Coordinates of C-alpha atoms and ligand atoms in Angstrom, one line a residue:
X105 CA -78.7 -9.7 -44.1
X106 CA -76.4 -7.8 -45.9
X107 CA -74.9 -9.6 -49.1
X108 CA -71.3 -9.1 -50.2
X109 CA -69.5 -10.4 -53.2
X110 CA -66.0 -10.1 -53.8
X111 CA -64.8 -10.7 -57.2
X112 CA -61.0 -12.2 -57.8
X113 CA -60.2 -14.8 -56.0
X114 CA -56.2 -14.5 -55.4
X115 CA -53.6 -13.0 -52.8
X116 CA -55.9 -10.3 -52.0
X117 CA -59.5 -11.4 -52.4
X118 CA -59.2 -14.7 -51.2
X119 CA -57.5 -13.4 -47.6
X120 CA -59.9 -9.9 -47.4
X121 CA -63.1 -11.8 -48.0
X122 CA -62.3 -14.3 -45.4
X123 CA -61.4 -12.0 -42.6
X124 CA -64.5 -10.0 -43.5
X125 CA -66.7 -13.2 -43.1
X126 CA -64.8 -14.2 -39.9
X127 CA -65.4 -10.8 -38.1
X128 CA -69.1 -10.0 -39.3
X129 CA -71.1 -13.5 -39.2
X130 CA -74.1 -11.0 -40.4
X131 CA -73.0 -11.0 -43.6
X132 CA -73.0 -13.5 -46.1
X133 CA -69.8 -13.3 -48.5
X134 CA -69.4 -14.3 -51.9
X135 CA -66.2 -15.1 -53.2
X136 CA -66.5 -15.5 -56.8
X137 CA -63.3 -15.9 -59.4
X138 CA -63.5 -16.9 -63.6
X139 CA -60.8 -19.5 -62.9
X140 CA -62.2 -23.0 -62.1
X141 CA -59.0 -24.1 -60.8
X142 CA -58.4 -21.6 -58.2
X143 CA -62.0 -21.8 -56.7
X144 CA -61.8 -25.5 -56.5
X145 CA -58.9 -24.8 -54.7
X146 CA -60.7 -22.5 -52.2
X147 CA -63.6 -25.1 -51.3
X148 CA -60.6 -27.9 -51.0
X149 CA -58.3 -28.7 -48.1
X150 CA -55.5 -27.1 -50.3
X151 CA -55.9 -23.2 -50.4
X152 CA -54.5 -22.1 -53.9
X153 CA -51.7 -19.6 -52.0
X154 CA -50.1 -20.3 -48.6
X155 CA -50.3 -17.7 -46.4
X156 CA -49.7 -18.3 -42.5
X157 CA -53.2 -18.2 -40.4
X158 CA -55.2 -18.5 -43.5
X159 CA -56.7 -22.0 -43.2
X160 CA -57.8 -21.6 -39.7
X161 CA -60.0 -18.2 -40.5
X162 CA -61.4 -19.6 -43.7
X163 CA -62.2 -23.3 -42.1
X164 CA -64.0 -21.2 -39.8
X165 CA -66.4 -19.3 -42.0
X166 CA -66.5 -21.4 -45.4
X167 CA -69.7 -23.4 -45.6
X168 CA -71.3 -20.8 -43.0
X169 CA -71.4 -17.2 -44.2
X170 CA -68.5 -17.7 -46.4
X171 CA -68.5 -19.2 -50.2
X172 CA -66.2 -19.4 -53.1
X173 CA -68.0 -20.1 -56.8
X174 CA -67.4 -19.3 -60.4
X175 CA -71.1 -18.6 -60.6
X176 CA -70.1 -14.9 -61.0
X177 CA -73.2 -13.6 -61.7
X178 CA -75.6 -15.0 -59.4
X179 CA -73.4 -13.7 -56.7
X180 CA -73.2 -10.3 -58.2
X181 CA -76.6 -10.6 -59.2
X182 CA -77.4 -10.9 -55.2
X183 CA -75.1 -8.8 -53.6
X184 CA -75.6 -5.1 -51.8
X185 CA -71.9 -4.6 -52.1
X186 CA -69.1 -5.8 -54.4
X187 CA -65.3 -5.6 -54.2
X188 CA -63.2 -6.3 -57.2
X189 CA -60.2 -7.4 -56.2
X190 CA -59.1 -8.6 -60.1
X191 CA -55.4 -8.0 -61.1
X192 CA -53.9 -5.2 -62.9
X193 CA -50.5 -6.0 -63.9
X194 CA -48.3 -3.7 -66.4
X195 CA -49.7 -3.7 -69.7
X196 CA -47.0 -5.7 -71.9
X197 CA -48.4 -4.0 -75.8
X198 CA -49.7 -1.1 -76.9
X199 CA -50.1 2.7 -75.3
X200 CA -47.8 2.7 -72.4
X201 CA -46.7 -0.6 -72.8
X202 CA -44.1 -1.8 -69.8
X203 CA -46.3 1.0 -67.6
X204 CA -49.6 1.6 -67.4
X205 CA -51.8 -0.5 -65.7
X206 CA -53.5 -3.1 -67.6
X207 CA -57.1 -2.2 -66.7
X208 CA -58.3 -5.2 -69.2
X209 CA -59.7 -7.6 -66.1
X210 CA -60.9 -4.7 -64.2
X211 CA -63.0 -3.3 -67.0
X212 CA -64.4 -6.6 -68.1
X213 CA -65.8 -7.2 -64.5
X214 CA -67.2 -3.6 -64.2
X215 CA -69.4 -4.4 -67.7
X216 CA -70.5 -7.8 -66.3
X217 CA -71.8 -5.9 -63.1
X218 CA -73.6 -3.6 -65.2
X219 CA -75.2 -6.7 -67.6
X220 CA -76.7 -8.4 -64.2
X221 CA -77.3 -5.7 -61.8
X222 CA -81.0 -5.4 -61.0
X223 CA -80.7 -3.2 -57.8
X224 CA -78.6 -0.5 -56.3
X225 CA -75.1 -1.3 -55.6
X226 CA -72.0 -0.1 -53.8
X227 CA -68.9 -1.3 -55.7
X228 CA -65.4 -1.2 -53.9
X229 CA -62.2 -0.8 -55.8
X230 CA -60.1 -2.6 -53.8
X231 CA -57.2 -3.4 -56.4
X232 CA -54.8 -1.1 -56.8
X233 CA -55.8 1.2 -60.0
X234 CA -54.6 4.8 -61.6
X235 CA -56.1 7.9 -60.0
X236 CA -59.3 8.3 -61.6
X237 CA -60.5 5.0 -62.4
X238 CA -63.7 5.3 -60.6
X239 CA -64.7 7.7 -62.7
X240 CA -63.9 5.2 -66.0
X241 CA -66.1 2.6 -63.7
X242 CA -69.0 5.1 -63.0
X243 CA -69.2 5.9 -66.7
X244 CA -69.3 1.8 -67.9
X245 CA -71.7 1.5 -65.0
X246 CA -74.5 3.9 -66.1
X247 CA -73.8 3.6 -70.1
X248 CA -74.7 -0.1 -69.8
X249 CA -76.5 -0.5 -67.0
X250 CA -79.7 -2.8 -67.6
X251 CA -82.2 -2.0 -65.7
X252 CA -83.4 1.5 -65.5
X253 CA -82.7 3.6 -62.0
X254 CA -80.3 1.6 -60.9
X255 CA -77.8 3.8 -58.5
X256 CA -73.8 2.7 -58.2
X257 CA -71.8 4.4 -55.7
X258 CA -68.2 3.7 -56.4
X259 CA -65.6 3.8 -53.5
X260 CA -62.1 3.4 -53.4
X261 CA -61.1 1.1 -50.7
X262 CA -57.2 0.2 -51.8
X263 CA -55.3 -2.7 -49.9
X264 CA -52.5 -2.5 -47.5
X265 CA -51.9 -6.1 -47.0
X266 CA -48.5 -7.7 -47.3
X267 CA -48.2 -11.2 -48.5
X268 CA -46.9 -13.8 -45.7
X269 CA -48.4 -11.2 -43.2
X270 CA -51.0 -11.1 -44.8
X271 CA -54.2 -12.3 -42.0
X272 CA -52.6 -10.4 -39.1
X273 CA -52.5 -7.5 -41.5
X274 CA -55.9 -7.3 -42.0
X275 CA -57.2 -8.6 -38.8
X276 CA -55.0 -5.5 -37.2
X277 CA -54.4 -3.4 -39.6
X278 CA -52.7 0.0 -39.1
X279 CA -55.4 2.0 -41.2
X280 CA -58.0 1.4 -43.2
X281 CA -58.6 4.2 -46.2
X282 CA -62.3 4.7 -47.7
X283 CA -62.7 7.3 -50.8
X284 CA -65.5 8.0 -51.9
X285 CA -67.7 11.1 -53.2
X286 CA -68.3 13.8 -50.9
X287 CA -71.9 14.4 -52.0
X288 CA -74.4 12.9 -49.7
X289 CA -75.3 9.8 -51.8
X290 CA -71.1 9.1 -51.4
X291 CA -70.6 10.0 -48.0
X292 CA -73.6 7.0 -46.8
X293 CA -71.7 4.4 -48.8
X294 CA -68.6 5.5 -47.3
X295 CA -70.5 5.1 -43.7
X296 CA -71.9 1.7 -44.7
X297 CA -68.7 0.5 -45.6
X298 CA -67.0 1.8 -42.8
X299 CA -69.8 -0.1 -40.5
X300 CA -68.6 -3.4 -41.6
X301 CA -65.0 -2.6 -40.7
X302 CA -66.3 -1.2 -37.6
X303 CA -67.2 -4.7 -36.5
X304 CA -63.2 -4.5 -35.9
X305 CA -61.1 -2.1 -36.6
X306 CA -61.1 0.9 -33.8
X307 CA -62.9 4.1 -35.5
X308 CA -59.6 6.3 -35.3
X309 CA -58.1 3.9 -37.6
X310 CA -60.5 4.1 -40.5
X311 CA -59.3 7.4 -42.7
X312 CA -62.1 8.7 -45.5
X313 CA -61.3 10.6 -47.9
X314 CA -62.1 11.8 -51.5
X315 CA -62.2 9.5 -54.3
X316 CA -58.7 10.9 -56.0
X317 CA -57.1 10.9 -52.9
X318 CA -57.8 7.1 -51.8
X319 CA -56.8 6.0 -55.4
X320 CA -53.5 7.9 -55.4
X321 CA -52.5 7.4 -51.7
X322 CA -52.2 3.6 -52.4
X323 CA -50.0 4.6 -55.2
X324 CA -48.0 6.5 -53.1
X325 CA -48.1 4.3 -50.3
X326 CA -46.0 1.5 -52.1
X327 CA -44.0 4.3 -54.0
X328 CA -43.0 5.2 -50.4
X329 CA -42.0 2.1 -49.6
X330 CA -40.2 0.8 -52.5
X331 CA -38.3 3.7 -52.4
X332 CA -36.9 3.8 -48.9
X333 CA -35.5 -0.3 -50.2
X334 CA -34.0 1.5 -52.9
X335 CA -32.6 4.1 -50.5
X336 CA -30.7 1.8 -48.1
X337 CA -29.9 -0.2 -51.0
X338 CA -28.5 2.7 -52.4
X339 CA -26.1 2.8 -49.3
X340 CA -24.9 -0.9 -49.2
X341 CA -23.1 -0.1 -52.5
X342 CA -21.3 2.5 -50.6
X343 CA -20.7 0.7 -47.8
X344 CA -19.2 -2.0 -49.8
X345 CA -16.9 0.7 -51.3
X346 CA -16.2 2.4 -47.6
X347 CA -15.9 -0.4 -45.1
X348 CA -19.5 1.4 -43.6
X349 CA -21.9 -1.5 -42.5
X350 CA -25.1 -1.4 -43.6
X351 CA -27.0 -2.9 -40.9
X352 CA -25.1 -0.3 -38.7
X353 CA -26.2 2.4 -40.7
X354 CA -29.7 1.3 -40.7
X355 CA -29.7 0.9 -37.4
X356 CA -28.4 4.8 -36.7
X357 CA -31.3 5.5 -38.8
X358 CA -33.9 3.8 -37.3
X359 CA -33.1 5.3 -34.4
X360 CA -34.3 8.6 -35.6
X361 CA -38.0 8.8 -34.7
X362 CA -38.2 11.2 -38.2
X363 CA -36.7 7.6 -39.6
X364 CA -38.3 4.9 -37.7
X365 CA -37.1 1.4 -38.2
X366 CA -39.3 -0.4 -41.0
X367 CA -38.1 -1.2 -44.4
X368 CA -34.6 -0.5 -43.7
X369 CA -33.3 -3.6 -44.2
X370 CA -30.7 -3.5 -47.5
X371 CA -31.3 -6.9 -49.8
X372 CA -30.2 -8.2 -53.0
X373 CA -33.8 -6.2 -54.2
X374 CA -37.4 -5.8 -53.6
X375 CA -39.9 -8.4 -55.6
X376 CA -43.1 -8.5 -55.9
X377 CA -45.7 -8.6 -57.6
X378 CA -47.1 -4.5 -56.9
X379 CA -43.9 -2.0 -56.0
X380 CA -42.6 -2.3 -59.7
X381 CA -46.4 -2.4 -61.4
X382 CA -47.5 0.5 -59.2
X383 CA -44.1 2.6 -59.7
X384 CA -44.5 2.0 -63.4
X385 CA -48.0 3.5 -63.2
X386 CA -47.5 6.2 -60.9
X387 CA -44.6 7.4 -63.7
X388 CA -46.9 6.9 -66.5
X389 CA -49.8 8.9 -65.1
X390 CA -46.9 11.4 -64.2
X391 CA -45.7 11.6 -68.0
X392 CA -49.2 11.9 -69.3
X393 CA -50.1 14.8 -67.0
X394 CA -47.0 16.6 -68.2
X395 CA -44.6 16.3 -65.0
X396 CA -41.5 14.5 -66.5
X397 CA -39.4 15.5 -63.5
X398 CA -42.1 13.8 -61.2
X399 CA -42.0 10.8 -63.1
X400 CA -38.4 10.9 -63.6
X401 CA -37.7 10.8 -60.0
X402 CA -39.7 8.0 -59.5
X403 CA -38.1 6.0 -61.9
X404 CA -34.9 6.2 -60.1
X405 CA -36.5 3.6 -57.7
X406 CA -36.8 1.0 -60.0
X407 CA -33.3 1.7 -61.8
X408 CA -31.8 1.2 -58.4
X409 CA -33.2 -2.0 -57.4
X410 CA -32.1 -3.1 -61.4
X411 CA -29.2 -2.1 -60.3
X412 CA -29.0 -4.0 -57.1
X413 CA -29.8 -7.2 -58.9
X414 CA -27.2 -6.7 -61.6
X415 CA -24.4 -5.4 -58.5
X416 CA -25.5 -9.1 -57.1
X417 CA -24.5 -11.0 -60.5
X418 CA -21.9 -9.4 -60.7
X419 CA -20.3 -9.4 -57.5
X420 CA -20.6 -13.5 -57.5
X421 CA -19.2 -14.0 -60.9
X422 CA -16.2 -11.4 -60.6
X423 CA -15.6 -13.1 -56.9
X424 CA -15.7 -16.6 -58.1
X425 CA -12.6 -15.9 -60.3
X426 CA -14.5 -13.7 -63.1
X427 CA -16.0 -17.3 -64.3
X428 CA -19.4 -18.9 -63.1
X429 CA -19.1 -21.4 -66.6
X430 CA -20.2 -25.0 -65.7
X431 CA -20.1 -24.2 -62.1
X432 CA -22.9 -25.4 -59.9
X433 CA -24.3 -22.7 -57.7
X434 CA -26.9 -23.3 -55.4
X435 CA -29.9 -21.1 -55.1
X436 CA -31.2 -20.7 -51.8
X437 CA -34.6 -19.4 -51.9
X438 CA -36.8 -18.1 -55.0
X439 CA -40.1 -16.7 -53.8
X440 CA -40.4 -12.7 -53.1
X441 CA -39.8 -12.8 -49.8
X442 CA -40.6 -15.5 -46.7
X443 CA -43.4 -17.1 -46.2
X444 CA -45.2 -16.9 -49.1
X445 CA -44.9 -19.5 -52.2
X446 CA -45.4 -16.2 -54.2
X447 CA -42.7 -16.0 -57.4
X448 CA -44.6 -12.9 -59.1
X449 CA -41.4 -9.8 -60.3
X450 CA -38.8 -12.1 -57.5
X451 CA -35.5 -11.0 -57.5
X452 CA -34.2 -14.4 -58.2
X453 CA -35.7 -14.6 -61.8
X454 CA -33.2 -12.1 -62.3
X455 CA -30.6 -13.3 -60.5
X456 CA -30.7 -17.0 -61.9
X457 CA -31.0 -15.6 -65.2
X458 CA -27.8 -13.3 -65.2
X459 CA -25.9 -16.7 -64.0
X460 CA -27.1 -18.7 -66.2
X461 CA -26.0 -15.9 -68.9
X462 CA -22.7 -16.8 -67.7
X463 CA -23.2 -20.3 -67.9
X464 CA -24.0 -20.8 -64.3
X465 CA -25.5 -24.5 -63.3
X466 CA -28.3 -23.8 -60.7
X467 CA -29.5 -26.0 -58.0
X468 CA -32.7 -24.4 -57.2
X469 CA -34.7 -24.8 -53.3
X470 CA -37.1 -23.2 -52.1
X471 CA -39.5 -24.6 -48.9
X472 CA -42.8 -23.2 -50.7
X473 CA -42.8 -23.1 -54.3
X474 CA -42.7 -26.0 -56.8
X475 CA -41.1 -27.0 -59.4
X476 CA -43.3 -26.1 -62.4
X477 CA -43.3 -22.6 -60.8
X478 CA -39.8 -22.0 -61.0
X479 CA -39.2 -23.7 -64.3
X480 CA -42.2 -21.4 -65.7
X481 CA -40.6 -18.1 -64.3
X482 CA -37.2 -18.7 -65.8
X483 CA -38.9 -19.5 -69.2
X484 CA -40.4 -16.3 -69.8
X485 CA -39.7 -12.9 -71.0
X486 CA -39.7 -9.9 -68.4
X487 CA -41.6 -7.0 -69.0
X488 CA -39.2 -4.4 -69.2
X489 CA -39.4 -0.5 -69.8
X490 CA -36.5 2.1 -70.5
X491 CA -34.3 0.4 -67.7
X492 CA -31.1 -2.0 -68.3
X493 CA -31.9 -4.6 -67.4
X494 CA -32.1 -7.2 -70.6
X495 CA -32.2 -11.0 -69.2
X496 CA -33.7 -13.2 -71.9
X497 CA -35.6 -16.2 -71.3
X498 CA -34.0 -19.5 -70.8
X499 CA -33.1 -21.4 -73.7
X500 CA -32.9 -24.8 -74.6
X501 CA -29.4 -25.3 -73.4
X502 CA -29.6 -23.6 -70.1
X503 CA -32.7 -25.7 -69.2
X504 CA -30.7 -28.5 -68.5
X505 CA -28.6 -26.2 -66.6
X506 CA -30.9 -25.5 -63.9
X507 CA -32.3 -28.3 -61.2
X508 CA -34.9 -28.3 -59.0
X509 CA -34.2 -29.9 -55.9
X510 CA -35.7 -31.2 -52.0
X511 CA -33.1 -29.5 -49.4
X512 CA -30.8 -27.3 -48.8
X513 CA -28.0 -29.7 -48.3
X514 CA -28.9 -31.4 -52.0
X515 CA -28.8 -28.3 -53.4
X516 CA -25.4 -26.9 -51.4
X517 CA -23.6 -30.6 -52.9
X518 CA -20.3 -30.4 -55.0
X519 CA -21.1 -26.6 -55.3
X520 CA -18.6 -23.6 -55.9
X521 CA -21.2 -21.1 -54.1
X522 CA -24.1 -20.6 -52.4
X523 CA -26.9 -17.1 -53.1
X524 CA -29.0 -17.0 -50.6
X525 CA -32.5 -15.1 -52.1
X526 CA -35.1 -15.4 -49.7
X527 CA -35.0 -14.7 -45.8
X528 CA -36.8 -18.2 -44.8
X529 CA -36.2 -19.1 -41.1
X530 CA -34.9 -22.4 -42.3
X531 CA -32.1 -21.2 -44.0
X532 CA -30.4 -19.6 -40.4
X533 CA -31.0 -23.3 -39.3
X534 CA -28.9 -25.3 -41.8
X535 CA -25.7 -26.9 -40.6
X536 CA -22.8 -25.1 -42.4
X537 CA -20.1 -26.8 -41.8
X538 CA -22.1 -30.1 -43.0
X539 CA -22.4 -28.0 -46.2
X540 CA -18.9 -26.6 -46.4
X541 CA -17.5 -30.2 -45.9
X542 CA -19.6 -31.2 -49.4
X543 CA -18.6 -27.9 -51.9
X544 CA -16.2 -27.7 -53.6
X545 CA -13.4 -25.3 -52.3
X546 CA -13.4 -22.7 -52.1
X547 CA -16.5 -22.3 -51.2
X548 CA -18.4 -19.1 -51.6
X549 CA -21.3 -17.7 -50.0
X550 CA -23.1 -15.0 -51.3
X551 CA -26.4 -13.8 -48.6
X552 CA -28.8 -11.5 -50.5
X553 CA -31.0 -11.2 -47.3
X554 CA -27.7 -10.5 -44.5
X555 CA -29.5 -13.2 -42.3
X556 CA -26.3 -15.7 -41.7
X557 CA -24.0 -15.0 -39.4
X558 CA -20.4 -14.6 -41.9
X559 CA -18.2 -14.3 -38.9
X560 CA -19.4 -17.6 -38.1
X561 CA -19.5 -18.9 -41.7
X562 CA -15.9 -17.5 -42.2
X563 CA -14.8 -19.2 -39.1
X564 CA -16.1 -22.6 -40.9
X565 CA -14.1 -21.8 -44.3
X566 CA -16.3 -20.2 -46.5
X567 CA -15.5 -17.0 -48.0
X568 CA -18.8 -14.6 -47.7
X569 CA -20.5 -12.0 -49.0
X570 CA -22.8 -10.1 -47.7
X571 CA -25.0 -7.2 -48.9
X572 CA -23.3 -3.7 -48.1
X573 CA -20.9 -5.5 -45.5
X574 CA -17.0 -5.1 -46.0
X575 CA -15.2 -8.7 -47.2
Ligands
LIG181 P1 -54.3 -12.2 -58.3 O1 -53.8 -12.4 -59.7 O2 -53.8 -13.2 -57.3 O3 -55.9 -12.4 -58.2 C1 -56.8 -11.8 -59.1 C2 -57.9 -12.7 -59.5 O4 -58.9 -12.0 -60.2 C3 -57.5 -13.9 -60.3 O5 -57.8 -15.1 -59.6 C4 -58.3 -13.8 -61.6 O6 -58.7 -15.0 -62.2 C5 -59.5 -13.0 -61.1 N1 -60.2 -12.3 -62.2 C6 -59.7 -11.5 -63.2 N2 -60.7 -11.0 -63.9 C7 -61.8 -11.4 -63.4 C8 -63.2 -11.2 -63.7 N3 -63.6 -10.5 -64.8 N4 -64.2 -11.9 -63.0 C9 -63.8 -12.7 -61.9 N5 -62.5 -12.9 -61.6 C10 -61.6 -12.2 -62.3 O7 -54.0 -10.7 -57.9 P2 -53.8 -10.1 -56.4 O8 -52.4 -10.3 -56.0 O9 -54.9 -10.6 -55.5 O10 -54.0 -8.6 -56.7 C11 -55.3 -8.0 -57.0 C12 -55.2 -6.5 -56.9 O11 -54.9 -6.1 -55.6 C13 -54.1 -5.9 -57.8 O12 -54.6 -4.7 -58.3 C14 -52.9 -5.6 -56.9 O13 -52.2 -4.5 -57.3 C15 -53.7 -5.3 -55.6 N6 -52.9 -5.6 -54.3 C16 -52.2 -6.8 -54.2 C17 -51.6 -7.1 -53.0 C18 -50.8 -8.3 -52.9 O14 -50.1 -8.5 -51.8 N7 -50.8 -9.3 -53.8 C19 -51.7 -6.2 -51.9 C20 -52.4 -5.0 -52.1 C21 -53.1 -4.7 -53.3
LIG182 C1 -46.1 -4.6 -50.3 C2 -46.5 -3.5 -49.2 O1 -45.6 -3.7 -48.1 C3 -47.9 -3.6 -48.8 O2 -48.2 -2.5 -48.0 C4 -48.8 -3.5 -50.1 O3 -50.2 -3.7 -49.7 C5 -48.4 -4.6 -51.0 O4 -47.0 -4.4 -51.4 C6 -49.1 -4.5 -52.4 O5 -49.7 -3.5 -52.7 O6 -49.0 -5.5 -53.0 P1 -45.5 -7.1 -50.2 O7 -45.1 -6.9 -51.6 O8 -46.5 -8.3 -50.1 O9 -46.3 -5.8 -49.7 O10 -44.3 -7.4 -49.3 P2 -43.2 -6.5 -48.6 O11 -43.0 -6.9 -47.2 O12 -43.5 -5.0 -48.8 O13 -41.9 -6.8 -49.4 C7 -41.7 -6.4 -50.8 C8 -40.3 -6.7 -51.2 O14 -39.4 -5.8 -50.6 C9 -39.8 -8.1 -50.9 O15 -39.1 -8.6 -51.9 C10 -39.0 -7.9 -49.6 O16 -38.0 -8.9 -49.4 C11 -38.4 -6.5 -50.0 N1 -37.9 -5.8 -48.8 C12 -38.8 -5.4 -47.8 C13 -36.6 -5.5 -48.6 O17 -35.7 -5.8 -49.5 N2 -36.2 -4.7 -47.5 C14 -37.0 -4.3 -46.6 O18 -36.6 -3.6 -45.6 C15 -38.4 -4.7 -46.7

């Protein structure tokens, strides 16, 4: 029986491992994590991050071919093939600070394999790490290996999941990508790891490649995407300055099968917790091989979507009568995007914070993520690099400005305006004019995520704004 081990349990190990233990029940998996917490989590009824679909595949497989334990070691001890799946988030001091990827986690793990490995192993990177990091692993691999004659092949095996999406993503995924070395030793890992996705993904879908390759296009792949947000984006400012609609104009566009139709959809900015961290490393590995210009265009992705955020502030304190002081505004929405309870680089840490630079009071809902969460996020300090964006944490005084509350209507009570910052379902659903009839008037609505209908809304009595739609 083959024996994997996946190491970091979170958004992506936790969801890859499972799927992987759900569509090959010859293969025992391992899920193994340094935080207590989140693996008690894993073997409880409560899954430490909500994604849609998740409970059902991992009630399937836990306690059968599927495990989660901090006995790290043992399991990697064990295993034929490991996947590190740790985080590498922006490294906040030092050499490249507020860009390069904080390989800290990732490095630590790659020594540990090396202390208990006592047989040949395939190890996967399957976070998302600068171009050339398999070599850095190779080279901590055979320095400290142990045991003498032990082989590592590494591969790059980079995610494509998105969170909230995340299980049909991976149970139907559009591609799956396998780097690895092209000498033969490389090419039969690649071929055993591409046996276990075999189980279900259709052959034409898996791509291999070299090493380099892999590791970049993942870089690029998110690059890509951020960018095209920071494209139409780019556009709603015009159209608010035109009387163009956005939504129309994305729609032309998507119409063009050059176009297509995805991530066309203009917002008040992308979160997350990878298209910043990634852009910020693709630029830095840009500037230290020499290609400003490369890195420099890049960059512009991320100083558009500042710029989004800012446009956002600004356009709800300069409508609300160039004064947000003392008023209560309710905050529809803080995670990333739908479904997911995920807070990580969300637009509405920025949001909330400008307001509450203007003295804002925020009544703060969100269907998925708690209290603690939210009060945590606007407490601390971005990460920022050369880009304007300059929110401080909150302090003493605005804490009392900011509530967390149940519902939408307790949130929408006696308040001058409304942001709506996430795209949940439930939002479409609420009854307006139940809301209207409780603000204070006039009552303002500002929708980050164009999903309410502002004819309708204006039809009520609200005055609205929507992203890159004339007043
Ligand atoms: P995460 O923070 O949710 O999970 C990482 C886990 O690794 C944590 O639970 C942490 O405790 C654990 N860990 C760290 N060092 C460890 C060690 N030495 N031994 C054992 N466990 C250790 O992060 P994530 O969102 O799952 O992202 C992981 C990687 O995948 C990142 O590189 C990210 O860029 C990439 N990625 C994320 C997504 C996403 O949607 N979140 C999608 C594709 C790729
Ligand atoms: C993204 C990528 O889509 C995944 O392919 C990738 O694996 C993942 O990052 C990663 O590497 O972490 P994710 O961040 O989970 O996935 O979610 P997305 O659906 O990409 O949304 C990212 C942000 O962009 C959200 O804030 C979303 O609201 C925003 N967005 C998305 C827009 O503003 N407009 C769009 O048209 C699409």
């Amino acid at each position: 029986m083959v024996k994997i081990c996946g190491i970091g349990a979170g958004y992506v190990g936790g969801p890859t491992m499972a799927v992987i233990a759900l569509k090959c029940p010859s293969i025992e998996v391992a899920v193994v994590d340094i935080s207590h917490s989140r693996i008690s989590a894993w073997n409880s009824n409560k899954l430490p991050i909500y994604e849609p679909g998740l409970e059902q595949v991992v009630n399937q497989c836990r306690g059968k071919n599927l495990l989660f334990s901090t006995d790290v070691e043992k399991h990697v001890h064990e295993a034929d093939i490991v996947f590190l799946s740790v985080n590498t988030p922006t490294k906040t001091r030092g050499l490249g600070a507020g860009k390069a990827a904080d390989l800290t986690y990732w490095e630590s793990a790659a020594r540990m394999i090396a202390d208990v490995s006592k047989s040949n192993k395939i190890v996967v990177e399957k976070s998302t790490v600068p171009v050339r990091t398999a070599e850095a692993i190779e080279k901590i691999l055979t320095y400290n290996t142990n045991s003498k004659g032990i082989k590592y092949q590494i591969l790059s095996n980079p995610e494509f999941l998105s969170e909230g999406t995340a299980i049909q993503d991976l149970l139907n995924p559009d591609r799956v990508l396998i780097g690895g070395n092209q000498c033969p030793e490389g090419l039969q890992a690649i071929q055993k790891l591409k046996a276990i996705y075999a189980h279900w993904v259709p052959e034409d879908r898996i791509i291999t490649t070299n090493l380099w390759s892999a590791e970049l296009s993942k870089l690029a792949d998110n690059a890509f995407l951020a960018q095209r947000i920071s494209s139409i984006n780019s556009m709603s400012a015009l159209c608010e300055a035109t009387g163009a609609e956005v939504s129309q104009v994305s729609h032309a566009l998507s119409k063009n099968t050059k176009i297509g139709p995805k991530f066309l959809n203009a917002s008040v900015g992308f979160g997350g917790s990878c298209f910043q961290k990634d852009i910020l490393n693709l630029v830095y590995i840009c500037e230290s091989n020499g290609l400003n210009e490369v890195a420099n265009y890049w960059k512009q992705v991320i100083k558009m979507n500042d710029y989004q955020k800012n446009r956002f502030v600004r356009r709800v304190v300069t409508s609300m009568f160039n004064t947000v002081s003392g008023k209560k505004i309710a905050i529809l929405g803080f995670a990333f995007k739908k479904d997911t309870g995920d807070t990580r680089k969300t637009p509405a840490i920025d949001v909330c914070k400008g307001l509450l630079g203007d003295n804002a009071c925020l009544s703060i809902y969100d269907p998925c993520v708690i209290e603690e969460q939210i009060q945590k996020d606007l407490s601390m300090d971005g990460v920022e690099f050369d880009h304007p964006v300059h929110l401080q944490p909150m302090n003493s005084t605005m804490v009392k400005q900011v509530s967390i509350v149940g519902d939408a209507y307790e949130a929408t009570k006696d308040a001058h305006g409304i942001c709506i910052l996430t795209e949940w379902d439930e939002f479409k659903n609420i009854d307006f004019q139940r809301v209207y009839d409780s603000m204070q008037k006039p009552a303002f609505v500002f929708d980050g995520r164009n999903i309410l209908n502002a004819e309708k809304l204006r039809e009520i009595g609200f005055i609205v704004y929507s992203i890159g739609r004339p007043l």
